[in-house]
Amino acid sequence: MRGIKEQDLTLDTPQQGVVLVVEPLLPQRIRRPSDALRFLLTLMALACVVLLALALQRTLNGLETDVQAGTGRAPDLLSSVSGLLGGVAVLIVPVGFAVERVFHRDGMRIAQGLIAAILALLISYALDEWLVMSGPAELKQLLTGGRDVEPLNTVLTPAIAYATAVRMSRRTQWRALMWMALALDVLALFTATKVTALGVILTYLVGLAVGFGTLYGIGSANTRPPGSAVLAALRRLGFGPISARRVEDDSSGSRRYLVGLANQRHLDVTVLDRDRQVAGIIYRLWRRLRLNTETRRRAIRSLRAELEREALMAYAAQAAGASLPRLLGTSEIGTEAALLAYEHIDTRPVQELPDEDVDDELLGQMWEQVRLLHAHRLAHRHLTGESIHVDATGRVLLVDARSGEIAAGDLLLKLDIAQLLAYLGTRVGAERSVRSAAAVLGADTLAGALPLLQRIALSRDTRAATRKNKDLLPAIREQIVTLKPQVEVEEVRLERFSPRTLLTIIASTAAAYFLLTQLSRVNVVSVVATANWMWTGIALVAAAVSYVAAAIMLRGFVPESLPLGRTVLAQLAGSFVKLVAPAAVGGVAINTRYLQKRGVPPGPAVASVGASQLVGLASHILLLLFFGYVTGTQAAPSLTPSRGLLVALLGVAVLFLIVLAVRPLRRLLTSRVRAMFSGVIPRLLDVVQSPRKIIEGVSGTLLLTIAFVVCLVACVRAFGGDLSFTAVAVVFLAGNAIGSAAPTPGGLGAVEASLSLGLTVAGLPGTVATSAVLLFRLLTFWLPVLPGWASFTYLQRHQAI
């Protein structure tokens, strides 16, 4: 036992004597995670209200007019009385609460409230000055109604912040008085037209945010029961503690005590503090949102629910015959904490054992414990090195059953197996991990868990380890397939969405916003109605030819024979997939799948598509340089490249240097290039042996680019524009490159912006450029969606993709 300092002792005074609880002195004030969560949620609500107000300006202005008209009909006597009572009550109620708390020697709470009120006053005053002097005109109009009023009321904001910081909401009578005072004051402000509806809402939210921020920043009084209260609760359970000391907290931050009893036995006591129930809530909410229903855990549980859950899991595991420390009793400690008392066993966590000590016998015991739990439909859900322990005799015990599930479904049981396979793989390698599991559970059970060997399914520490060792999970899968070669793996989707999908949604939203702003300047109906139909027809034919060209290009890079008709349908199906995938991804995935269904092995299929992409990229760059050079010579007889081309090339070079300088971006680029073009060179060598294939691939590549350029030229001519073919080619090639790099579906937003800007810079009027680009995208992106869907359905029905 470590040396005991005076401040580390908590005295407990039972009838038979004094028990010293060795623990660090509990802090007088703590920062509660719940206050931080409320602060963040209030800021999010504030941002949402402002965005909705800006999006619904007309509706809000109409609502404001109705509210002013309704309150304007209030009798003058009512307005005067509410103004007098509300103005006085907003000041009197906080003062009365402060006096009452001072008499109860709770002055620190009042000081905290005063700090929040002062901060709220300063913040609201600063926001008012900013909004009036230089804020957005639309927001200023919504908050003031065009009148000489405060956007945020500098009296209500401090009052709300004060009430929040002193936690007045926990005192029923004072809360009712405060709400009554605020309601009277708001009514008086409305009848005097001194406030707007949006101003009241934002005033309330700003006051809440300042109050919660002050609570978290300064901290709240520590209500956690000390060690003496823990011993008192143990006595009520019939135990006779004679010593106690605080040991290291568990992985969830719960306090743990080692308590000695009179009969030479010891207890391991876990204390669940109410203020810790929302610790890590952001991560848990993210996991709950991201994972499917069967795999996610509840993000927030009450203290009582957490106590009952852990106790029930402990009792169920004991009944199943699994080796867990025996739960001897549970109890609440007042209203702020609860405890679970386990029998004490001297153990070491497996994560502290050297790798060489993790022998086959130990591995077999771990899997035997899993088998016992799963036989009774119990899922542990946290099988890691910190929750698997070994006692002095070498016996394996499982701890930390708080996150477990009773009556678990097959999916959760398989997740347990996948988690332990991955963790043991980080310690003893994939081969020993799988072999030890198969010896206890059998190959069929391991094969069932094969689809769940996904990084997202693992615990945080194991995920981090597999991120460093990227070959581990594939090696484990390979070992399982070796044991069960005939296994049919059905894909199990655990994620609702990936971070990449979230990024795509955000980018798509930004693209949609851009398109809406563009469409607000152009009447789409007039775009179609006023377009020259002859040039529109030429553009439509060129857009159709592009799909034939894409099919010819793909056939040229596949040594195997491909029917032209179905290959064209596959390219049309790719146009449908572009609605949900970035431009550079959808077509690659469809073509790879199509080749595999035509009997091309997966490796050569990926290599063939990669070869077509590589040659397409090279031809794209060469054509961009060629047309840019020709454009420059047309503009200047001196045979020097145009200034625009030089600026574009320099911009691309700078962007490329930035990507290479930033390590994460460099890794992403190299991994993408390696994944796309690995095996391409051998595939190209196969193609080079056939002159017909070379001609087909190159001609298809050139025809694809020419078809798109002709389509865009025809769209420009359809609205009376006059640009040279080479200038439009440069604009298209640059814009298409940007669209392929954009993460939005089909390059949505990025293509429109780059093409419109390029055509405008090339000399077209802005309205003509926007109309031409919208018609071009209508013919090449939106119009093919329906035939693309039909092609996708047809190919799926005939097992072609």
mmCIF file with all atom_site columns, N, CA and C in Angstrom, residues 19-67:
data_model
loop_
_atom_site.group_PDB
_atom_site.id
_atom_site.type_symbol
_atom_site.label_atom_id
_atom_site.label_alt_id
_atom_site.label_comp_id
_atom_site.label_asym_id
_atom_site.label_entity_id
_atom_site.label_seq_id
_atom_site.pdbx_PDB_ins_code
_atom_site.Cartn_x
_atom_site.Cartn_y
_atom_site.Cartn_z
_atom_site.occupancy
_atom_site.B_iso_or_equiv
_atom_site.pdbx_formal_charge
_atom_site.auth_seq_id
_atom_site.auth_comp_id
_atom_site.auth_asym_id
_atom_site.auth_atom_id
_atom_site.pdbx_PDB_model_num
ATOM 1   N N  . VAL A 1 19 ? -12.765 3.556  10.432  1.00 0.00 ? 19 VAL A N  1
ATOM 2   C CA . VAL A 1 19 ? -12.179 2.949  9.238   1.00 0.00 ? 19 VAL A CA 1
ATOM 3   C C  . VAL A 1 19 ? -11.636 4.073  8.371   1.00 0.00 ? 19 VAL A C  1
ATOM 4   N N  . LEU A 1 20 ? -10.360 3.959  8.012   1.00 0.00 ? 20 LEU A N  1
ATOM 5   C CA . LEU A 1 20 ? -9.729  4.963  7.169   1.00 0.00 ? 20 LEU A CA 1
ATOM 6   C C  . LEU A 1 20 ? -9.862  4.541  5.705   1.00 0.00 ? 20 LEU A C  1
ATOM 7   N N  . VAL A 1 21 ? -10.437 5.429  4.895   1.00 0.00 ? 21 VAL A N  1
ATOM 8   C CA . VAL A 1 21 ? -10.564 5.184  3.462   1.00 0.00 ? 21 VAL A CA 1
ATOM 9   C C  . VAL A 1 21 ? -9.444  5.942  2.756   1.00 0.00 ? 21 VAL A C  1
ATOM 10  N N  . VAL A 1 22 ? -8.524  5.210  2.181   1.00 0.00 ? 22 VAL A N  1
ATOM 11  C CA . VAL A 1 22 ? -7.389  5.831  1.507   1.00 0.00 ? 22 VAL A CA 1
ATOM 12  C C  . VAL A 1 22 ? -7.813  6.187  0.076   1.00 0.00 ? 22 VAL A C  1
ATOM 13  N N  . GLU A 1 23 ? -7.975  7.471  -0.158  1.00 0.00 ? 23 GLU A N  1
ATOM 14  C CA . GLU A 1 23 ? -8.361  7.920  -1.486  1.00 0.00 ? 23 GLU A CA 1
ATOM 15  C C  . GLU A 1 23 ? -7.917  9.372  -1.665  1.00 0.00 ? 23 GLU A C  1
ATOM 16  N N  . PRO A 1 24 ? -7.683  9.787  -2.886  1.00 0.00 ? 24 PRO A N  1
ATOM 17  C CA . PRO A 1 24 ? -7.347  11.195 -3.109  1.00 0.00 ? 24 PRO A CA 1
ATOM 18  C C  . PRO A 1 24 ? -8.501  12.074 -2.651  1.00 0.00 ? 24 PRO A C  1
ATOM 19  N N  . LEU A 1 25 ? -8.150  13.261 -2.220  1.00 0.00 ? 25 LEU A N  1
ATOM 20  C CA . LEU A 1 25 ? -9.169  14.205 -1.773  1.00 0.00 ? 25 LEU A CA 1
ATOM 21  C C  . LEU A 1 25 ? -10.058 14.556 -2.957  1.00 0.00 ? 25 LEU A C  1
ATOM 22  N N  . LEU A 1 26 ? -11.364 14.336 -2.819  1.00 0.00 ? 26 LEU A N  1
ATOM 23  C CA . LEU A 1 26 ? -12.290 14.633 -3.904  1.00 0.00 ? 26 LEU A CA 1
ATOM 24  C C  . LEU A 1 26 ? -12.317 16.138 -4.159  1.00 0.00 ? 26 LEU A C  1
ATOM 25  N N  . PRO A 1 27 ? -12.265 16.562 -5.420  1.00 0.00 ? 27 PRO A N  1
ATOM 26  C CA . PRO A 1 27 ? -12.292 18.009 -5.710  1.00 0.00 ? 27 PRO A CA 1
ATOM 27  C C  . PRO A 1 27 ? -13.622 18.618 -5.278  1.00 0.00 ? 27 PRO A C  1
ATOM 28  N N  . GLN A 1 28 ? -13.549 19.874 -4.843  1.00 0.00 ? 28 GLN A N  1
ATOM 29  C CA . GLN A 1 28 ? -14.775 20.546 -4.419  1.00 0.00 ? 28 GLN A CA 1
ATOM 30  C C  . GLN A 1 28 ? -15.675 20.867 -5.611  1.00 0.00 ? 28 GLN A C  1
ATOM 31  N N  . ARG A 1 29 ? -15.083 21.095 -6.763  1.00 0.00 ? 29 ARG A N  1
ATOM 32  C CA . ARG A 1 29 ? -15.868 21.422 -7.940  1.00 0.00 ? 29 ARG A CA 1
ATOM 33  C C  . ARG A 1 29 ? -15.406 20.535 -9.094  1.00 0.00 ? 29 ARG A C  1
ATOM 34  N N  . ILE A 1 30 ? -16.351 20.155 -9.923  1.00 0.00 ? 30 ILE A N  1
ATOM 35  C CA . ILE A 1 30 ? -16.063 19.293 -11.070 1.00 0.00 ? 30 ILE A CA 1
ATOM 36  C C  . ILE A 1 30 ? -16.746 19.854 -12.316 1.00 0.00 ? 30 ILE A C  1
ATOM 37  N N  . ARG A 1 31 ? -16.166 19.544 -13.440 1.00 0.00 ? 31 ARG A N  1
ATOM 38  C CA . ARG A 1 31 ? -16.806 19.917 -14.711 1.00 0.00 ? 31 ARG A CA 1
ATOM 39  C C  . ARG A 1 31 ? -17.628 18.725 -15.188 1.00 0.00 ? 31 ARG A C  1
ATOM 40  N N  . ARG A 1 32 ? -18.924 18.916 -15.250 1.00 0.00 ? 32 ARG A N  1
ATOM 41  C CA . ARG A 1 32 ? -19.817 17.819 -15.623 1.00 0.00 ? 32 ARG A CA 1
ATOM 42  C C  . ARG A 1 32 ? -19.913 17.725 -17.144 1.00 0.00 ? 32 ARG A C  1
ATOM 43  N N  . PRO A 1 33 ? -19.708 16.538 -17.706 1.00 0.00 ? 33 PRO A N  1
ATOM 44  C CA . PRO A 1 33 ? -19.870 16.377 -19.163 1.00 0.00 ? 33 PRO A CA 1
ATOM 45  C C  . PRO A 1 33 ? -21.263 16.757 -19.646 1.00 0.00 ? 33 PRO A C  1
ATOM 46  N N  . SER A 1 34 ? -22.271 16.597 -18.786 1.00 0.00 ? 34 SER A N  1
ATOM 47  C CA . SER A 1 34 ? -23.641 16.939 -19.192 1.00 0.00 ? 34 SER A CA 1
ATOM 48  C C  . SER A 1 34 ? -23.776 18.426 -19.493 1.00 0.00 ? 34 SER A C  1
ATOM 49  N N  . ASP A 1 35 ? -23.049 19.271 -18.740 1.00 0.00 ? 35 ASP A N  1
ATOM 50  C CA . ASP A 1 35 ? -23.104 20.708 -19.008 1.00 0.00 ? 35 ASP A CA 1
ATOM 51  C C  . ASP A 1 35 ? -22.458 21.029 -20.357 1.00 0.00 ? 35 ASP A C  1
ATOM 52  N N  . ALA A 1 36 ? -21.350 20.376 -20.655 1.00 0.00 ? 36 ALA A N  1
ATOM 53  C CA . ALA A 1 36 ? -20.709 20.581 -21.960 1.00 0.00 ? 36 ALA A CA 1
ATOM 54  C C  . ALA A 1 36 ? -21.624 20.121 -23.089 1.00 0.00 ? 36 ALA A C  1
ATOM 55  N N  . LEU A 1 37 ? -22.314 18.997 -22.883 1.00 0.00 ? 37 LEU A N  1
ATOM 56  C CA . LEU A 1 37 ? -23.232 18.500 -23.906 1.00 0.00 ? 37 LEU A CA 1
ATOM 57  C C  . LEU A 1 37 ? -24.378 19.482 -24.124 1.00 0.00 ? 37 LEU A C  1
ATOM 58  N N  . ARG A 1 38 ? -24.948 19.998 -23.033 1.00 0.00 ? 38 ARG A N  1
ATOM 59  C CA . ARG A 1 38 ? -26.043 20.969 -23.180 1.00 0.00 ? 38 ARG A CA 1
ATOM 60  C C  . ARG A 1 38 ? -25.558 22.239 -23.877 1.00 0.00 ? 38 ARG A C  1
ATOM 61  N N  . PHE A 1 39 ? -24.333 22.660 -23.563 1.00 0.00 ? 39 PHE A N  1
ATOM 62  C CA . PHE A 1 39 ? -23.773 23.845 -24.207 1.00 0.00 ? 39 PHE A CA 1
ATOM 63  C C  . PHE A 1 39 ? -23.659 23.634 -25.714 1.00 0.00 ? 39 PHE A C  1
ATOM 64  N N  . LEU A 1 40 ? -23.131 22.479 -26.122 1.00 0.00 ? 40 LEU A N  1
ATOM 65  C CA . LEU A 1 40 ? -22.975 22.201 -27.552 1.00 0.00 ? 40 LEU A CA 1
ATOM 66  C C  . LEU A 1 40 ? -24.329 22.084 -28.244 1.00 0.00 ? 40 LEU A C  1
ATOM 67  N N  . LEU A 1 41 ? -25.292 21.428 -27.603 1.00 0.00 ? 41 LEU A N  1
ATOM 68  C CA . LEU A 1 41 ? -26.625 21.294 -28.197 1.00 0.00 ? 41 LEU A CA 1
ATOM 69  C C  . LEU A 1 41 ? -27.300 22.650 -28.348 1.00 0.00 ? 41 LEU A C  1
ATOM 70  N N  . THR A 1 42 ? -27.096 23.536 -27.366 1.00 0.00 ? 42 THR A N  1
ATOM 71  C CA . THR A 1 42 ? -27.682 24.876 -27.463 1.00 0.00 ? 42 THR A CA 1
ATOM 72  C C  . THR A 1 42 ? -27.058 25.656 -28.614 1.00 0.00 ? 42 THR A C  1
ATOM 73  N N  . LEU A 1 43 ? -25.740 25.548 -28.784 1.00 0.00 ? 43 LEU A N  1
ATOM 74  C CA . LEU A 1 43 ? -25.093 26.215 -29.918 1.00 0.00 ? 43 LEU A CA 1
ATOM 75  C C  . LEU A 1 43 ? -25.613 25.661 -31.243 1.00 0.00 ? 43 LEU A C  1
ATOM 76  N N  . MET A 1 44 ? -25.828 24.355 -31.316 1.00 0.00 ? 44 MET A N  1
ATOM 77  C CA . MET A 1 44 ? -26.369 23.761 -32.540 1.00 0.00 ? 44 MET A CA 1
ATOM 78  C C  . MET A 1 44 ? -27.782 24.273 -32.795 1.00 0.00 ? 44 MET A C  1
ATOM 79  N N  . ALA A 1 45 ? -28.597 24.347 -31.734 1.00 0.00 ? 45 ALA A N  1
ATOM 80  C CA . ALA A 1 45 ? -29.957 24.876 -31.892 1.00 0.00 ? 45 ALA A CA 1
ATOM 81  C C  . ALA A 1 45 ? -29.921 26.328 -32.352 1.00 0.00 ? 45 ALA A C  1
ATOM 82  N N  . LEU A 1 46 ? -28.981 27.090 -31.818 1.00 0.00 ? 46 LEU A N  1
ATOM 83  C CA . LEU A 1 46 ? -28.839 28.498 -32.201 1.00 0.00 ? 46 LEU A CA 1
ATOM 84  C C  . LEU A 1 46 ? -28.512 28.607 -33.692 1.00 0.00 ? 46 LEU A C  1
ATOM 85  N N  . ALA A 1 47 ? -27.559 27.796 -34.150 1.00 0.00 ? 47 ALA A N  1
ATOM 86  C CA . ALA A 1 47 ? -27.192 27.827 -35.568 1.00 0.00 ? 47 ALA A CA 1
ATOM 87  C C  . ALA A 1 47 ? -28.353 27.395 -36.460 1.00 0.00 ? 47 ALA A C  1
ATOM 88  N N  . CYS A 1 48 ? -29.085 26.361 -36.042 1.00 0.00 ? 48 CYS A N  1
ATOM 89  C CA . CYS A 1 48 ? -30.224 25.880 -36.836 1.00 0.00 ? 48 CYS A CA 1
ATOM 90  C C  . CYS A 1 48 ? -31.319 26.937 -36.938 1.00 0.00 ? 48 CYS A C  1
ATOM 91  N N  . VAL A 1 49 ? -31.596 27.618 -35.831 1.00 0.00 ? 49 VAL A N  1
ATOM 92  C CA . VAL A 1 49 ? -32.635 28.658 -35.847 1.00 0.00 ? 49 VAL A CA 1
ATOM 93  C C  . VAL A 1 49 ? -32.244 29.785 -36.795 1.00 0.00 ? 49 VAL A C  1
ATOM 94  N N  . VAL A 1 50 ? -30.983 30.216 -36.761 1.00 0.00 ? 50 VAL A N  1
ATOM 95  C CA . VAL A 1 50 ? -30.536 31.292 -37.644 1.00 0.00 ? 50 VAL A CA 1
ATOM 96  C C  . VAL A 1 50 ? -30.638 30.858 -39.109 1.00 0.00 ? 50 VAL A C  1
ATOM 97  N N  . LEU A 1 51 ? -30.192 29.632 -39.426 1.00 0.00 ? 51 LEU A N  1
ATOM 98  C CA . LEU A 1 51 ? -30.257 29.161 -40.808 1.00 0.00 ? 51 LEU A CA 1
ATOM 99  C C  . LEU A 1 51 ? -31.692 29.034 -41.294 1.00 0.00 ? 51 LEU A C  1
ATOM 100 N N  . LEU A 1 52 ? -32.584 28.483 -40.441 1.00 0.00 ? 52 LEU A N  1
ATOM 101 C CA . LEU A 1 52 ? -33.989 28.374 -40.829 1.00 0.00 ? 52 LEU A CA 1
ATOM 102 C C  . LEU A 1 52 ? -34.619 29.741 -41.022 1.00 0.00 ? 52 LEU A C  1
ATOM 103 N N  . ALA A 1 53 ? -34.248 30.684 -40.155 1.00 0.00 ? 53 ALA A N  1
ATOM 104 C CA . ALA A 1 53 ? -34.797 32.035 -40.286 1.00 0.00 ? 53 ALA A CA 1
ATOM 105 C C  . ALA A 1 53 ? -34.381 32.663 -41.603 1.00 0.00 ? 53 ALA A C  1
ATOM 106 N N  . LEU A 1 54 ? -33.124 32.470 -41.999 1.00 0.00 ? 54 LEU A N  1
ATOM 107 C CA . LEU A 1 54 ? -32.660 33.035 -43.270 1.00 0.00 ? 54 LEU A CA 1
ATOM 108 C C  . LEU A 1 54 ? -33.314 32.342 -44.461 1.00 0.00 ? 54 LEU A C  1
ATOM 109 N N  . ALA A 1 55 ? -33.579 31.041 -44.313 1.00 0.00 ? 55 ALA A N  1
ATOM 110 C CA . ALA A 1 55 ? -34.210 30.299 -45.410 1.00 0.00 ? 55 ALA A CA 1
ATOM 111 C C  . ALA A 1 55 ? -35.706 30.600 -45.524 1.00 0.00 ? 55 ALA A C  1
ATOM 112 N N  . LEU A 1 56 ? -36.346 30.960 -44.418 1.00 0.00 ? 56 LEU A N  1
ATOM 113 C CA . LEU A 1 56 ? -37.796 31.192 -44.404 1.00 0.00 ? 56 LEU A CA 1
ATOM 114 C C  . LEU A 1 56 ? -38.097 32.640 -44.027 1.00 0.00 ? 56 LEU A C  1
ATOM 115 N N  . GLN A 1 57 ? -37.440 33.568 -44.704 1.00 0.00 ? 57 GLN A N  1
ATOM 116 C CA . GLN A 1 57 ? -37.585 34.979 -44.341 1.00 0.00 ? 57 GLN A CA 1
ATOM 117 C C  . GLN A 1 57 ? -39.016 35.466 -44.506 1.00 0.00 ? 57 GLN A C  1
ATOM 118 N N  . ARG A 1 58 ? -39.646 35.110 -45.617 1.00 0.00 ? 58 ARG A N  1
ATOM 119 C CA . ARG A 1 58 ? -41.007 35.597 -45.847 1.00 0.00 ? 58 ARG A CA 1
ATOM 120 C C  . ARG A 1 58 ? -41.979 35.040 -44.811 1.00 0.00 ? 58 ARG A C  1
ATOM 121 N N  . THR A 1 59 ? -41.854 33.761 -44.522 1.00 0.00 ? 59 THR A N  1
ATOM 122 C CA . THR A 1 59 ? -42.734 33.151 -43.522 1.00 0.00 ? 59 THR A CA 1
ATOM 123 C C  . THR A 1 59 ? -42.537 33.806 -42.173 1.00 0.00 ? 59 THR A C  1
ATOM 124 N N  . LEU A 1 60 ? -41.275 34.053 -41.807 1.00 0.00 ? 60 LEU A N  1
ATOM 125 C CA . LEU A 1 60 ? -41.001 34.648 -40.504 1.00 0.00 ? 60 LEU A CA 1
ATOM 126 C C  . LEU A 1 60 ? -41.489 36.094 -40.436 1.00 0.00 ? 60 LEU A C  1
ATOM 127 N N  . ASN A 1 61 ? -41.351 36.816 -41.540 1.00 0.00 ? 61 ASN A N  1
ATOM 128 C CA . ASN A 1 61 ? -41.861 38.191 -41.559 1.00 0.00 ? 61 ASN A CA 1
ATOM 129 C C  . ASN A 1 61 ? -43.377 38.211 -41.420 1.00 0.00 ? 61 ASN A C  1
ATOM 130 N N  . GLY A 1 62 ? -44.047 37.259 -42.076 1.00 0.00 ? 62 GLY A N  1
ATOM 131 C CA . GLY A 1 62 ? -45.501 37.163 -41.926 1.00 0.00 ? 62 GLY A CA 1
ATOM 132 C C  . GLY A 1 62 ? -45.905 36.807 -40.503 1.00 0.00 ? 62 GLY A C  1
ATOM 133 N N  . LEU A 1 63 ? -45.134 35.873 -39.896 1.00 0.00 ? 63 LEU A N  1
ATOM 134 C CA . LEU A 1 63 ? -45.411 35.503 -38.509 1.00 0.00 ? 63 LEU A CA 1
ATOM 135 C C  . LEU A 1 63 ? -45.204 36.700 -37.583 1.00 0.00 ? 63 LEU A C  1
ATOM 136 N N  . GLU A 1 64 ? -44.154 37.461 -37.849 1.00 0.00 ? 64 GLU A N  1
ATOM 137 C CA . GLU A 1 64 ? -43.876 38.635 -37.031 1.00 0.00 ? 64 GLU A CA 1
ATOM 138 C C  . GLU A 1 64 ? -45.032 39.644 -37.119 1.00 0.00 ? 64 GLU A C  1
ATOM 139 N N  . THR A 1 65 ? -45.552 39.819 -38.333 1.00 0.00 ? 65 THR A N  1
ATOM 140 C CA . THR A 1 65 ? -46.684 40.733 -38.514 1.00 0.00 ? 65 THR A CA 1
ATOM 141 C C  . THR A 1 65 ? -47.905 40.261 -37.734 1.00 0.00 ? 65 THR A C  1
ATOM 142 N N  . ASP A 1 66 ? -48.176 38.942 -37.782 1.00 0.00 ? 66 ASP A N  1
ATOM 143 C CA . ASP A 1 66 ? -49.325 38.396 -37.059 1.00 0.00 ? 66 ASP A CA 1
ATOM 144 C C  . ASP A 1 66 ? -49.155 38.563 -35.553 1.00 0.00 ? 66 ASP A C  1
ATOM 145 N N  . VAL A 1 67 ? -47.938 38.293 -35.048 1.00 0.00 ? 67 VAL A N  1
ATOM 146 C CA . VAL A 1 67 ? -47.695 38.421 -33.607 1.00 0.00 ? 67 VAL A CA 1
ATOM 147 C C  . VAL A 1 67 ? -47.869 39.873 -33.165 1.00 0.00 ? 67 VAL A C  1
#
